[in-house]
């Protein structure tokens, strides 16, 4: 049977669930078709106040109301939640989407013991402003026509791509953690900008706008990245001096090394 989003439920009402719900509503998804559960009354009330969605402290109530179910709890509680819902989920047979970092599809299948359609997703934090990048991977029961549901859920918070689950560790280190590397760069540039004698919020605006502009140029230009870099770099000039130091200190190589080691760390933490 072809799945459509129809009613969508969230087990967990935290940052990522809120980002996705906000994206869905921004994209004109009907709020009366959204159901959310979590233990904290305050979080639920906030979601209800902001988005007029259906909320409940009872996870079962959400499972029983939806055809698409998003598992949005922290990794340390996911097993308890799956144990609690191990009869309810297979009985209702939703399309299950898990965003639990590092938790494999096989672990969900083991817990639920069924032929459930499961998608695992890895979004990143710019999802909170609709500019996330999410990887999606599917189990064997997902057929081509099921893919439009996760694509539209995560499409509502940014860009999506399908990946083999075995590539999730590298994706996590590269794109999931990626915003932290950019914030690290911005912090260093802000430190270097002190001599401008501007207040911190102005330098932050100048630097982030420069990064946004450069990133958009890299995205839109037909020139290669190295050509774009060369266009800023006159022989014997200012940029060349800075790049000479970055190269001498092997910053590029260090970035690659950092990401590969972070990917290994993701593997040892129990990722794919
Ligand atoms: N944030 C990110 O950038 C990001 C990126 C990729 C993946 N993820 C993954 O997304 C998941 C959620 O992350 P988050 O940042 O949204 O975490 P979060 O803000 O801590 O949200 C977790 C939610 O789960 C709820 N919860 C706890 N126990 C529960 C239970 N037994 N039944 C139902 N709900 C329960 C919490 O409820 P109360 O607070 O009401 O107790 C809270 O609303 C995590 O697995 C994380 O690995 C997050």
PDB file of N, CA and C in Angstrom, residues 216-266:
ATOM      1  N   UNK A 216      27.177  30.835  -1.327  1.00  0.00           N
ATOM      2  CA  UNK A 216      26.208  30.930  -2.427  1.00  0.00           C
ATOM      3  C   UNK A 216      26.935  30.997  -3.770  1.00  0.00           C
ATOM      4  N   UNK A 217      28.045  31.738  -3.802  1.00  0.00           N
ATOM      5  CA  UNK A 217      28.837  31.823  -5.043  1.00  0.00           C
ATOM      6  C   UNK A 217      29.370  30.439  -5.419  1.00  0.00           C
ATOM      7  N   UNK A 218      29.908  29.718  -4.427  1.00  0.00           N
ATOM      8  CA  UNK A 218      30.435  28.366  -4.693  1.00  0.00           C
ATOM      9  C   UNK A 218      29.324  27.463  -5.214  1.00  0.00           C
ATOM     10  N   UNK A 219      28.124  27.637  -4.637  1.00  0.00           N
ATOM     11  CA  UNK A 219      26.987  26.805  -5.027  1.00  0.00           C
ATOM     12  C   UNK A 219      26.494  27.137  -6.436  1.00  0.00           C
ATOM     13  N   UNK A 220      26.479  28.444  -6.772  1.00  0.00           N
ATOM     14  CA  UNK A 220      25.853  28.856  -8.041  1.00  0.00           C
ATOM     15  C   UNK A 220      26.815  28.953  -9.220  1.00  0.00           C
ATOM     16  N   UNK A 221      28.096  29.153  -8.939  1.00  0.00           N
ATOM     17  CA  UNK A 221      29.038  29.411 -10.024  1.00  0.00           C
ATOM     18  C   UNK A 221      29.368  28.136 -10.809  1.00  0.00           C
ATOM     19  N   UNK A 222      29.631  28.331 -12.099  1.00  0.00           N
ATOM     20  CA  UNK A 222      30.073  27.180 -12.903  1.00  0.00           C
ATOM     21  C   UNK A 222      31.577  26.966 -12.765  1.00  0.00           C
ATOM     22  N   UNK A 223      32.267  27.950 -12.173  1.00  0.00           N
ATOM     23  CA  UNK A 223      33.716  27.803 -11.961  1.00  0.00           C
ATOM     24  C   UNK A 223      33.987  26.758 -10.890  1.00  0.00           C
ATOM     25  N   UNK A 224      35.115  26.077 -11.011  1.00  0.00           N
ATOM     26  CA  UNK A 224      35.494  25.122  -9.962  1.00  0.00           C
ATOM     27  C   UNK A 224      35.875  25.895  -8.703  1.00  0.00           C
ATOM     28  N   UNK A 225      35.899  25.196  -7.566  1.00  0.00           N
ATOM     29  CA  UNK A 225      36.274  25.855  -6.309  1.00  0.00           C
ATOM     30  C   UNK A 225      37.697  26.395  -6.383  1.00  0.00           C
ATOM     31  N   UNK A 226      38.597  25.615  -7.023  1.00  0.00           N
ATOM     32  CA  UNK A 226      39.982  26.109  -7.077  1.00  0.00           C
ATOM     33  C   UNK A 226      40.073  27.362  -7.955  1.00  0.00           C
ATOM     34  N   UNK A 227      39.265  27.418  -9.023  1.00  0.00           N
ATOM     35  CA  UNK A 227      39.292  28.628  -9.860  1.00  0.00           C
ATOM     36  C   UNK A 227      38.720  29.824  -9.087  1.00  0.00           C
ATOM     37  N   UNK A 228      37.628  29.583  -8.350  1.00  0.00           N
ATOM     38  CA  UNK A 228      37.063  30.670  -7.540  1.00  0.00           C
ATOM     39  C   UNK A 228      38.106  31.183  -6.551  1.00  0.00           C
ATOM     40  N   UNK A 229      38.843  30.229  -5.953  1.00  0.00           N
ATOM     41  CA  UNK A 229      39.881  30.635  -4.983  1.00  0.00           C
ATOM     42  C   UNK A 229      40.976  31.432  -5.692  1.00  0.00           C
ATOM     43  N   UNK A 230      41.377  30.947  -6.877  1.00  0.00           N
ATOM     44  CA  UNK A 230      42.446  31.651  -7.608  1.00  0.00           C
ATOM     45  C   UNK A 230      42.024  33.058  -8.001  1.00  0.00           C
ATOM     46  N   UNK A 231      40.711  33.234  -8.283  1.00  0.00           N
ATOM     47  CA  UNK A 231      40.226  34.564  -8.694  1.00  0.00           C
ATOM     48  C   UNK A 231      40.370  35.597  -7.573  1.00  0.00           C
ATOM     49  N   UNK A 232      40.424  35.110  -6.307  1.00  0.00           N
ATOM     50  CA  UNK A 232      40.604  36.041  -5.178  1.00  0.00           C
ATOM     51  C   UNK A 232      42.090  36.246  -4.876  1.00  0.00           C
ATOM     52  N   UNK A 233      42.930  35.394  -5.484  1.00  0.00           N
ATOM     53  CA  UNK A 233      44.339  35.337  -5.063  1.00  0.00           C
ATOM     54  C   UNK A 233      45.281  35.938  -6.111  1.00  0.00           C
ATOM     55  N   UNK A 234      45.642  37.227  -5.955  1.00  0.00           N
ATOM     56  CA  UNK A 234      46.602  37.807  -6.913  1.00  0.00           C
ATOM     57  C   UNK A 234      48.011  37.384  -6.512  1.00  0.00           C
ATOM     58  N   UNK A 235      48.856  37.126  -7.525  1.00  0.00           N
ATOM     59  CA  UNK A 235      50.244  36.731  -7.215  1.00  0.00           C
ATOM     60  C   UNK A 235      50.932  37.812  -6.369  1.00  0.00           C
ATOM     61  N   UNK A 236      51.557  37.370  -5.294  1.00  0.00           N
ATOM     62  CA  UNK A 236      52.291  38.299  -4.418  1.00  0.00           C
ATOM     63  C   UNK A 236      51.372  39.154  -3.553  1.00  0.00           C
ATOM     64  N   UNK A 237      50.081  38.857  -3.530  1.00  0.00           N
ATOM     65  CA  UNK A 237      49.140  39.725  -2.816  1.00  0.00           C
ATOM     66  C   UNK A 237      48.757  39.239  -1.425  1.00  0.00           C
ATOM     67  N   UNK A 238      47.711  39.869  -0.898  1.00  0.00           N
ATOM     68  CA  UNK A 238      47.267  39.656   0.484  1.00  0.00           C
ATOM     69  C   UNK A 238      46.750  38.233   0.698  1.00  0.00           C
ATOM     70  N   UNK A 239      45.831  37.802  -0.192  1.00  0.00           N
ATOM     71  CA  UNK A 239      45.215  36.468  -0.040  1.00  0.00           C
ATOM     72  C   UNK A 239      46.273  35.382  -0.151  1.00  0.00           C
ATOM     73  N   UNK A 240      47.205  35.591  -1.094  1.00  0.00           N
ATOM     74  CA  UNK A 240      48.261  34.591  -1.290  1.00  0.00           C
ATOM     75  C   UNK A 240      49.072  34.398  -0.014  1.00  0.00           C
ATOM     76  N   UNK A 241      49.306  35.516   0.682  1.00  0.00           N
ATOM     77  CA  UNK A 241      50.079  35.453   1.941  1.00  0.00           C
ATOM     78  C   UNK A 241      49.331  34.574   2.953  1.00  0.00           C
ATOM     79  N   UNK A 242      48.020  34.834   3.097  1.00  0.00           N
ATOM     80  CA  UNK A 242      47.227  34.075   4.083  1.00  0.00           C
ATOM     81  C   UNK A 242      47.176  32.592   3.699  1.00  0.00           C
ATOM     82  N   UNK A 243      46.953  32.308   2.412  1.00  0.00           N
ATOM     83  CA  UNK A 243      46.858  30.908   1.980  1.00  0.00           C
ATOM     84  C   UNK A 243      48.189  30.174   2.147  1.00  0.00           C
ATOM     85  N   UNK A 244      49.297  30.928   1.963  1.00  0.00           N
ATOM     86  CA  UNK A 244      50.639  30.335   2.138  1.00  0.00           C
ATOM     87  C   UNK A 244      50.771  29.817   3.585  1.00  0.00           C
ATOM     88  N   UNK A 245      50.287  30.616   4.532  1.00  0.00           N
ATOM     89  CA  UNK A 245      50.386  30.201   5.946  1.00  0.00           C
ATOM     90  C   UNK A 245      49.448  29.025   6.220  1.00  0.00           C
ATOM     91  N   UNK A 246      48.215  29.091   5.684  1.00  0.00           N
ATOM     92  CA  UNK A 246      47.267  27.970   5.885  1.00  0.00           C
ATOM     93  C   UNK A 246      47.843  26.679   5.315  1.00  0.00           C
ATOM     94  N   UNK A 247      48.484  26.788   4.133  1.00  0.00           N
ATOM     95  CA  UNK A 247      49.072  25.581   3.513  1.00  0.00           C
ATOM     96  C   UNK A 247      50.254  25.072   4.319  1.00  0.00           C
ATOM     97  N   UNK A 248      51.103  26.020   4.776  1.00  0.00           N
ATOM     98  CA  UNK A 248      52.280  25.609   5.561  1.00  0.00           C
ATOM     99  C   UNK A 248      51.828  24.868   6.816  1.00  0.00           C
ATOM    100  N   UNK A 249      50.733  25.323   7.411  1.00  0.00           N
ATOM    101  CA  UNK A 249      50.242  24.679   8.640  1.00  0.00           C
ATOM    102  C   UNK A 249      49.321  23.484   8.332  1.00  0.00           C
ATOM    103  N   UNK A 250      49.227  23.174   7.064  1.00  0.00           N
ATOM    104  CA  UNK A 250      48.441  22.003   6.616  1.00  0.00           C
ATOM    105  C   UNK A 250      47.010  22.017   7.156  1.00  0.00           C
ATOM    106  N   UNK A 251      46.381  23.187   7.072  1.00  0.00           N
ATOM    107  CA  UNK A 251      45.013  23.313   7.602  1.00  0.00           C
ATOM    108  C   UNK A 251      44.040  22.429   6.814  1.00  0.00           C
ATOM    109  N   UNK A 252      44.192  22.415   5.484  1.00  0.00           N
ATOM    110  CA  UNK A 252      43.301  21.585   4.654  1.00  0.00           C
ATOM    111  C   UNK A 252      43.400  20.115   5.037  1.00  0.00           C
ATOM    112  N   UNK A 253      44.647  19.644   5.181  1.00  0.00           N
ATOM    113  CA  UNK A 253      44.851  18.236   5.522  1.00  0.00           C
ATOM    114  C   UNK A 253      44.311  17.931   6.922  1.00  0.00           C
ATOM    115  N   UNK A 254      44.479  18.904   7.831  1.00  0.00           N
ATOM    116  CA  UNK A 254      43.975  18.710   9.208  1.00  0.00           C
ATOM    117  C   UNK A 254      42.457  18.585   9.217  1.00  0.00           C
ATOM    118  N   UNK A 255      41.796  19.361   8.343  1.00  0.00           N
ATOM    119  CA  UNK A 255      40.320  19.296   8.289  1.00  0.00           C
ATOM    120  C   UNK A 255      39.894  17.892   7.840  1.00  0.00           C
ATOM    121  N   UNK A 256      40.555  17.398   6.787  1.00  0.00           N
ATOM    122  CA  UNK A 256      40.195  16.068   6.281  1.00  0.00           C
ATOM    123  C   UNK A 256      40.440  15.006   7.368  1.00  0.00           C
ATOM    124  N   UNK A 257      41.592  15.122   8.021  1.00  0.00           N
ATOM    125  CA  UNK A 257      41.950  14.162   9.076  1.00  0.00           C
ATOM    126  C   UNK A 257      40.915  14.208  10.209  1.00  0.00           C
ATOM    127  N   UNK A 258      40.523  15.422  10.591  1.00  0.00           N
ATOM    128  CA  UNK A 258      39.565  15.591  11.694  1.00  0.00           C
ATOM    129  C   UNK A 258      38.243  14.905  11.358  1.00  0.00           C
ATOM    130  N   UNK A 259      37.802  15.079  10.119  1.00  0.00           N
ATOM    131  CA  UNK A 259      36.503  14.510   9.733  1.00  0.00           C
ATOM    132  C   UNK A 259      36.577  12.980   9.671  1.00  0.00           C
ATOM    133  N   UNK A 260      37.688  12.465   9.135  1.00  0.00           N
ATOM    134  CA  UNK A 260      37.805  11.003   9.060  1.00  0.00           C
ATOM    135  C   UNK A 260      37.889  10.381  10.460  1.00  0.00           C
ATOM    136  N   UNK A 261      38.584  11.077  11.364  1.00  0.00           N
ATOM    137  CA  UNK A 261      38.665  10.538  12.737  1.00  0.00           C
ATOM    138  C   UNK A 261      37.324  10.648  13.448  1.00  0.00           C
ATOM    139  N   UNK A 262      36.590  11.728  13.162  1.00  0.00           N
ATOM    140  CA  UNK A 262      35.249  11.889  13.761  1.00  0.00           C
ATOM    141  C   UNK A 262      34.314  10.802  13.233  1.00  0.00           C
ATOM    142  N   UNK A 263      34.483  10.446  11.942  1.00  0.00           N
ATOM    143  CA  UNK A 263      33.670   9.387  11.355  1.00  0.00           C
ATOM    144  C   UNK A 263      33.970   8.043  12.053  1.00  0.00           C
ATOM    145  N   UNK A 264      35.264   7.783  12.319  1.00  0.00           N
ATOM    146  CA  UNK A 264      35.637   6.556  13.048  1.00  0.00           C
ATOM    147  C   UNK A 264      35.020   6.569  14.446  1.00  0.00           C
ATOM    148  N   UNK A 265      35.012   7.760  15.062  1.00  0.00           N
ATOM    149  CA  UNK A 265      34.438   7.880  16.409  1.00  0.00           C
ATOM    150  C   UNK A 265      32.944   7.528  16.370  1.00  0.00           C
ATOM    151  N   UNK A 266      32.258   8.019  15.322  1.00  0.00           N
ATOM    152  CA  UNK A 266      30.839   7.712  15.174  1.00  0.00           C
ATOM    153  C   UNK A 266      30.633   6.197  15.086  1.00  0.00           C
TER     154      UNK A 266
END
